[in-house]
Coordinates of C-alpha atoms in Angstrom, one line a residue:
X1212 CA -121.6 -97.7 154.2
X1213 CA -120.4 -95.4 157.5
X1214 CA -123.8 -95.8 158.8
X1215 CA -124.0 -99.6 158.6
X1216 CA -120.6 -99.7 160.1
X1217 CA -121.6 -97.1 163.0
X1218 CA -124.9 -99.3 163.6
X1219 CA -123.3 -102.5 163.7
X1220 CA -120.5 -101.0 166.4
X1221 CA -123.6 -99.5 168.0
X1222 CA -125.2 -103.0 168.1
X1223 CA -121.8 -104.9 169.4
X1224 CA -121.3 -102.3 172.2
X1225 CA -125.1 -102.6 173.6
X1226 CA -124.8 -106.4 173.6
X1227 CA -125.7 -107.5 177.8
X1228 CA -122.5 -107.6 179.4
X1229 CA -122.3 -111.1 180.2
X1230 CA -122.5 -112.0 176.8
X1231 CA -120.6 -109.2 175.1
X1232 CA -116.9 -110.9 174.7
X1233 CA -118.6 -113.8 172.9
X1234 CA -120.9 -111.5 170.5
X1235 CA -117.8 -109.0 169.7
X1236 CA -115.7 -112.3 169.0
X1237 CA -118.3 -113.5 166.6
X1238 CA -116.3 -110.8 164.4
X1239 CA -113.0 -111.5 164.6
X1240 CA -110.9 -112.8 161.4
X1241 CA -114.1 -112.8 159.3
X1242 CA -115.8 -109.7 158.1
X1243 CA -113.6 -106.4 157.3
X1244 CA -115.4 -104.2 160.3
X1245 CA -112.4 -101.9 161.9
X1246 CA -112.7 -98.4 160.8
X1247 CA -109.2 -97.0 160.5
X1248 CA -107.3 -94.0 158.6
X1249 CA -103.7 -95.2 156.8
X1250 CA -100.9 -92.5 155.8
X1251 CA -102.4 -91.0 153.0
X1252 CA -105.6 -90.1 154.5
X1253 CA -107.8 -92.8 152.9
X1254 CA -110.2 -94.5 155.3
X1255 CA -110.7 -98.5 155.8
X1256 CA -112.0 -101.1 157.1
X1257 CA -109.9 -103.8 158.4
X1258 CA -110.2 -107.4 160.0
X1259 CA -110.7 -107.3 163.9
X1260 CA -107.8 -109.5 165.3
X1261 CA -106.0 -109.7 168.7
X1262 CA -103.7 -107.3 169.5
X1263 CA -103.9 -105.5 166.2
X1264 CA -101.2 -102.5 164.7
X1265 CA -103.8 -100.1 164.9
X1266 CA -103.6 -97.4 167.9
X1267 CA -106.7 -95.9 169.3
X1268 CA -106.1 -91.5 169.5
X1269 CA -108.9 -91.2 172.3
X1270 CA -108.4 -92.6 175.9
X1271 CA -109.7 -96.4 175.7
X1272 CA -111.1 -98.1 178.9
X1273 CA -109.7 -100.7 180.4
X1274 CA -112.5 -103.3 180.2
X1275 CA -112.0 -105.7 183.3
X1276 CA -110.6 -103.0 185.5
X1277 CA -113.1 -100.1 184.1
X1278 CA -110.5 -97.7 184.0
X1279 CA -109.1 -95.1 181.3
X1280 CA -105.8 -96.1 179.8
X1281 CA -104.1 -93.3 177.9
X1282 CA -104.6 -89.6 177.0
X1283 CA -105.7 -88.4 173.5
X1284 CA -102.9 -88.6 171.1
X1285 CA -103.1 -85.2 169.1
X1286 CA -103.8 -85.0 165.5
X1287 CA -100.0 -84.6 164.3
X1288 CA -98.4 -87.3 166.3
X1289 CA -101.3 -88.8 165.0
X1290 CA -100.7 -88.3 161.5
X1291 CA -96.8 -89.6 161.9
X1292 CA -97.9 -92.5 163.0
X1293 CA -99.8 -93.3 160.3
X1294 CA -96.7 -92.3 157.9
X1295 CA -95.1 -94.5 159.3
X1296 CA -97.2 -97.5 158.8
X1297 CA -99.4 -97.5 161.9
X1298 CA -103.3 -97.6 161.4
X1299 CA -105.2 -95.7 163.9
X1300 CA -108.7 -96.3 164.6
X1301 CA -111.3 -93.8 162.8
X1302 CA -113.2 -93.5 166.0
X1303 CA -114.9 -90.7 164.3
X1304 CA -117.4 -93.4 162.9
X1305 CA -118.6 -94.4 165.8
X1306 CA -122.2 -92.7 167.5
X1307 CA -121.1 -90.3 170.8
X1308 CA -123.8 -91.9 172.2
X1309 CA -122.0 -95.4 171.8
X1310 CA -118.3 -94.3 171.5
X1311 CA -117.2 -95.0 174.8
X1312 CA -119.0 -98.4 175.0
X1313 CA -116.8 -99.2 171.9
X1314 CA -114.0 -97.9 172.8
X1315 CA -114.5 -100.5 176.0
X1316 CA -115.5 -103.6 173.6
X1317 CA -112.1 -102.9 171.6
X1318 CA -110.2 -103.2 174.6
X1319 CA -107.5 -106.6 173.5
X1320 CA -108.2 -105.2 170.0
X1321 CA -106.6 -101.7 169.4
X1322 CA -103.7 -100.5 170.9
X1323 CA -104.2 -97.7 173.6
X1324 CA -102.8 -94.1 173.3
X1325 CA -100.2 -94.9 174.9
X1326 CA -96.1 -95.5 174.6
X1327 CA -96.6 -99.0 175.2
X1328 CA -99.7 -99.0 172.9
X1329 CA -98.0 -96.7 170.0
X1330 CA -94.8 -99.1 170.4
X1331 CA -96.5 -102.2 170.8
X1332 CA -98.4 -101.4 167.3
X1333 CA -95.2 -100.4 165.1
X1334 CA -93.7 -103.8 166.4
X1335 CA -97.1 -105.7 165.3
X1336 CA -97.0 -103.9 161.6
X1337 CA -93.9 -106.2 161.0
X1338 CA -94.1 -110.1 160.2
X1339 CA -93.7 -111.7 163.8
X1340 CA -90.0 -113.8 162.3
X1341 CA -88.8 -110.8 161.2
X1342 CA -84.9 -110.6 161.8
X1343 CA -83.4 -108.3 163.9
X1344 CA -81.3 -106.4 161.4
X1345 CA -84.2 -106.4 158.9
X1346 CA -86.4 -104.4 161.3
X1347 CA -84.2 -101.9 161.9
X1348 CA -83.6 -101.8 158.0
X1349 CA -87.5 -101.7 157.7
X1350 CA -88.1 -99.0 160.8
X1351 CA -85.6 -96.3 158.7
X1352 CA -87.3 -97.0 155.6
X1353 CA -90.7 -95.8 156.8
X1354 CA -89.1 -92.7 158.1
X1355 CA -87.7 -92.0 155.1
X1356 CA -90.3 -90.9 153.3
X1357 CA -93.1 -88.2 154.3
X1358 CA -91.6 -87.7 157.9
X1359 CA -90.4 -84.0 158.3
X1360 CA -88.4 -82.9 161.2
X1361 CA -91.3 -81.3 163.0
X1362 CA -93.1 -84.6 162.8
X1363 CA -89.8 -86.7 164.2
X1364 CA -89.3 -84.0 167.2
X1365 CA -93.4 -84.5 168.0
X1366 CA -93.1 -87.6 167.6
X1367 CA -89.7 -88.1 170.2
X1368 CA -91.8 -85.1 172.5
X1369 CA -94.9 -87.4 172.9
X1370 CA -92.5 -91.2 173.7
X1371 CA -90.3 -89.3 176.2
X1372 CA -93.1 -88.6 178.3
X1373 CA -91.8 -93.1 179.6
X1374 CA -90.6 -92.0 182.8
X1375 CA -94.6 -91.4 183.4
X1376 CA -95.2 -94.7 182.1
X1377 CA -92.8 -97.0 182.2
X1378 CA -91.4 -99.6 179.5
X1379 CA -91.1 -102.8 178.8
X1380 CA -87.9 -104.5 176.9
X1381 CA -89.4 -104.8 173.8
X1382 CA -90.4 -101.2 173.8
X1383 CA -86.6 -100.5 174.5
X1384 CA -85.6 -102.6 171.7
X1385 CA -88.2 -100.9 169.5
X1386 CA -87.5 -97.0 170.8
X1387 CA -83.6 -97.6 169.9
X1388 CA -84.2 -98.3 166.3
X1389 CA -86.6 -95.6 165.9
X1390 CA -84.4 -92.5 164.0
X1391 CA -85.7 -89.8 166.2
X1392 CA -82.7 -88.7 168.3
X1393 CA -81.0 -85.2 167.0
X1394 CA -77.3 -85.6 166.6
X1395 CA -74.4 -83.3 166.5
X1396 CA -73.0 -82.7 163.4
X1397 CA -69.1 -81.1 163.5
X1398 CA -68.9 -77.3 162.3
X1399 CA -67.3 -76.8 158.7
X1400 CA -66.0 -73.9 157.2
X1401 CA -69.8 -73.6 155.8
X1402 CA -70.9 -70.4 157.3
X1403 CA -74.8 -71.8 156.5
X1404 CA -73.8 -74.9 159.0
X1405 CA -75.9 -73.7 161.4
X1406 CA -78.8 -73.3 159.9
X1407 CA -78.5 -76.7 158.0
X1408 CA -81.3 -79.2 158.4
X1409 CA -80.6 -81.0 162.2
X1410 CA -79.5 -84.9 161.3
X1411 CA -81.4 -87.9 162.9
X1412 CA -79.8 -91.1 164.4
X1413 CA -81.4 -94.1 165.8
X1414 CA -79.2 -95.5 169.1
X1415 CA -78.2 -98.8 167.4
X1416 CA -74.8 -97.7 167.5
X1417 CA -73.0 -96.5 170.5
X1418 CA -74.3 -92.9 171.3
X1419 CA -73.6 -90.7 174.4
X1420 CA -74.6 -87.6 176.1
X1421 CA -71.9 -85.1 176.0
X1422 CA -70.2 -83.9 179.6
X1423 CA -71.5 -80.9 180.3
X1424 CA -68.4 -78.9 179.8
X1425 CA -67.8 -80.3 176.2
X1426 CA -67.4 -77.4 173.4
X1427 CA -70.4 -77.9 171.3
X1428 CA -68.6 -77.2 168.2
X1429 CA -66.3 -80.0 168.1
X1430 CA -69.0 -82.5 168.7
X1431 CA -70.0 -85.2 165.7
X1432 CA -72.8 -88.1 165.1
X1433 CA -71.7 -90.0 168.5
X1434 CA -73.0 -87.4 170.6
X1435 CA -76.6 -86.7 171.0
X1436 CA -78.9 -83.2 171.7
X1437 CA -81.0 -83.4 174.3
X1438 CA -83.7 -80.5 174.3
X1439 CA -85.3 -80.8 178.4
X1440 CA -85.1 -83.3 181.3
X1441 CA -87.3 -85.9 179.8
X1442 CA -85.9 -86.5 176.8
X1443 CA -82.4 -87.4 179.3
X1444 CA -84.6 -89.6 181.0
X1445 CA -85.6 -91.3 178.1
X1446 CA -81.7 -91.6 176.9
X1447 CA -80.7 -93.3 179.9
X1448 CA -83.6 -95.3 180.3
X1449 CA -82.3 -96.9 176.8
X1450 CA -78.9 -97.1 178.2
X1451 CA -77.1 -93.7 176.1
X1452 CA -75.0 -92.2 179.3
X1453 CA -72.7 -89.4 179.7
X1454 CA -69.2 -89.6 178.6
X1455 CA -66.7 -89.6 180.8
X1456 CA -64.6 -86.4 180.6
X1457 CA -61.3 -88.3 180.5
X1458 CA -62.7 -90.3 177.8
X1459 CA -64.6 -87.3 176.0
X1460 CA -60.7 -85.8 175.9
X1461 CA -58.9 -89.3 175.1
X1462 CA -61.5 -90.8 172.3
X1463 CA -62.6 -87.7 171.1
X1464 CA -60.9 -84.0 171.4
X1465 CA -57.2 -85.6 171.1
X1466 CA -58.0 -87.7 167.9
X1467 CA -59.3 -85.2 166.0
X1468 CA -56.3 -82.6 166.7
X1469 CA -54.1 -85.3 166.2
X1470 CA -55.9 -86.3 162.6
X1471 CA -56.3 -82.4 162.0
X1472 CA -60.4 -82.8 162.4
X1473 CA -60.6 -79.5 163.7
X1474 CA -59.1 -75.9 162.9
X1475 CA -56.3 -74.5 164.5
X1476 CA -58.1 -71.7 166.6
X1477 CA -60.6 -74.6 167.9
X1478 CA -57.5 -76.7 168.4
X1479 CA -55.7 -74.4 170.8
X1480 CA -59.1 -73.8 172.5
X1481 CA -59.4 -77.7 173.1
X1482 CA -56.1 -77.6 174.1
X1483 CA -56.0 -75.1 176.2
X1484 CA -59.3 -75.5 178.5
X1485 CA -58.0 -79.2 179.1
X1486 CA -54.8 -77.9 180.6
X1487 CA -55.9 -74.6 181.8
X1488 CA -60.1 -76.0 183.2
X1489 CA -60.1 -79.9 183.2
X1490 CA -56.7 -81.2 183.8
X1491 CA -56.9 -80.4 187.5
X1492 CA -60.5 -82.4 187.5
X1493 CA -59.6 -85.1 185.8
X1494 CA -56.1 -85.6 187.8
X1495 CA -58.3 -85.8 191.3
X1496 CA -60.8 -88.3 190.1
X1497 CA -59.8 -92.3 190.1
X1498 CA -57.0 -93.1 188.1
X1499 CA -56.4 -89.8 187.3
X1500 CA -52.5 -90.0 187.4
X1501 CA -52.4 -93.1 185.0
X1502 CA -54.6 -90.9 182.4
X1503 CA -52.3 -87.9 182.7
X1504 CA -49.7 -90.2 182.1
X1505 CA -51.5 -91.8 179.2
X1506 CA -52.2 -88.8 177.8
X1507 CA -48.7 -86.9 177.8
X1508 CA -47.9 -90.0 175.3
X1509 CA -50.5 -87.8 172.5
X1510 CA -49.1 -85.8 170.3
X1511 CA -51.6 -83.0 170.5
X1512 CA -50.4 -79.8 172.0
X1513 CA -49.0 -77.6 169.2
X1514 CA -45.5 -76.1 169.8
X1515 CA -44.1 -72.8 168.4
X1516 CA -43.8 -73.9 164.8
X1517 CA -47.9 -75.5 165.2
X1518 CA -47.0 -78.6 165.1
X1519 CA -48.8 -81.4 167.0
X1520 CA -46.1 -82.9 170.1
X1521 CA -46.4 -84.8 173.0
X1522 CA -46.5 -82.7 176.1
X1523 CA -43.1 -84.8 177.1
X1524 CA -41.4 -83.0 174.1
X1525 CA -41.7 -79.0 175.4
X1526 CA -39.7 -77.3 177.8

């Protein structure tokens, strides 16, 4: 019953000090004492075991250094996490009186409320051999289902606040697979396109910040959104940079004028803010003569009939 399980956490946590790590470890792969909530709100008991995928939502304390670790985890980041296969601890069965004693014992137990904590757990709810390109496979999956947008931009809100943190390489690894980053998607004739549902991407393929000059409206899937400074942070920390504007024009805005990717009144736009705004950039920078030389080889600047020519071709 809830009140045997709060007695008997009640009981662990008051155990003298000097003995405590051997009477808490009395309990671990045997009886099925863990309180936690799963996804669809059902509550359960689980085996205690080391480092288990089950994230505490109330600051934990650090038991050999006797300090806090984390800050409470609100109750929809909270919820995500459990739709997407991560247990967190039902800390509501617990006394008050003995909470924070518990919270102490479970310390090596259940994760923190932290992005290393929250990060560390996800990786644990997978088999240890698992292969790379099957986690990843796995990771979508769980977002798949019962994951809205709200919940993936509270979700991304609470793991960019790293730069306070820090991160590991496995959390890396683990926060590029995760589908959370908002993507451009290329205007259509669609008049609704803006008010389409945003589109998610994980960073397992190549994915850049846009320069800051780029027209938004030509922009695709490569190119991510950022929404404030540190969800940038968080970008670069997992290695997404800024494209180049010679490269932004070369890979990207010529391409799709030469392949007829865009309309004709966004074309002569692109076309004309590159040789009317960024030519003169790009031609001071390093190496700026070979690209203008590279790049007078596209045929991309329409001529009087609207065809697509080199720049070597007009007069």
């Amino acid at each position: 019953s809830v009140e045997w399980i709060s007695n008997l956490w009640g009981y662990i946590s008051s155990v003298d000090e000097s003995s405590e790590q051997e009477g808490i470890e009395m309990f671990v792969d045997s009886w099925q004492i863990l309180p936690a909530n799963v996804g669809d709100g059902e509550r359960i008991l689980l085996k205690l075991s080391k480092d288990m995928a089950v994230v505490c939502l109330e600051p934990m304390i650090k038991k050999k250094k006797n300090v806090i670790s984390g800050k409470k985890i609100n109750a929809q980041v909270g919820k995500v996490l459990q739709n997407i296969g991560i247990r967190t601890l039902d800390a509501s069965i617990f006394k008050e009186t003995s909470r924070r004693a518990v919270l102490q014992v479970l310390d090596g137990f259940v994760q923190p409320p932290t992005i290393k904590g929250v990060l560390k757990a996800l990786s644990n709810s997978f088999p240890r051999d698992i292969e790379d390109e099957d986690l990843t496979r796995r990771i979508k999956l769980r977002f798949k289902y019962d994951v809205s947008d709200n919940d993936r931009e509270k979700l991304l809100e609470f793991l960019s606040n790293v730069a306070q943190e820090g991160i590991d390489e496995n959390g890396i690894d683990i926060l590029r697979k995760l589908p959370l980053f908002k993507v451009f998607k290329q205007e259509s004739s669609n008049v609704h396109v803006s008010s389409a549902s945003p589109e998610f991407s994980d960073l397992i393929d190549m994915k850049y910040l846009p320069p800051a000059c780029a027209d938004t409206s030509i922009l695709d899937s490569k190119f991510i959104k950022v929404s404030n400074q540190n969800e940038r942070e968080l970008l670069e920390k997992l290695g997404v940079k800024e494209m180049n504007l010679a490269f932004y024009y070369e890979s990207h805005v010529c391409p799709k004028i030469i392949d007829g990717g865009i309309t004709d009144k966004k074309r002569e736009s692109a076309v004309l803010k590159l040789l009317a705004q960024d030519l003169p950039n790009i031609a001071e920078g390093e190496s700026g003569q070979v690209w203008i030389d590279r790049i007078s080889q596209l045929k991309f600047i329409p001529n009087r009939n609207g065809l697509a020519v080199c720049a070597n071709d007009l007069y």
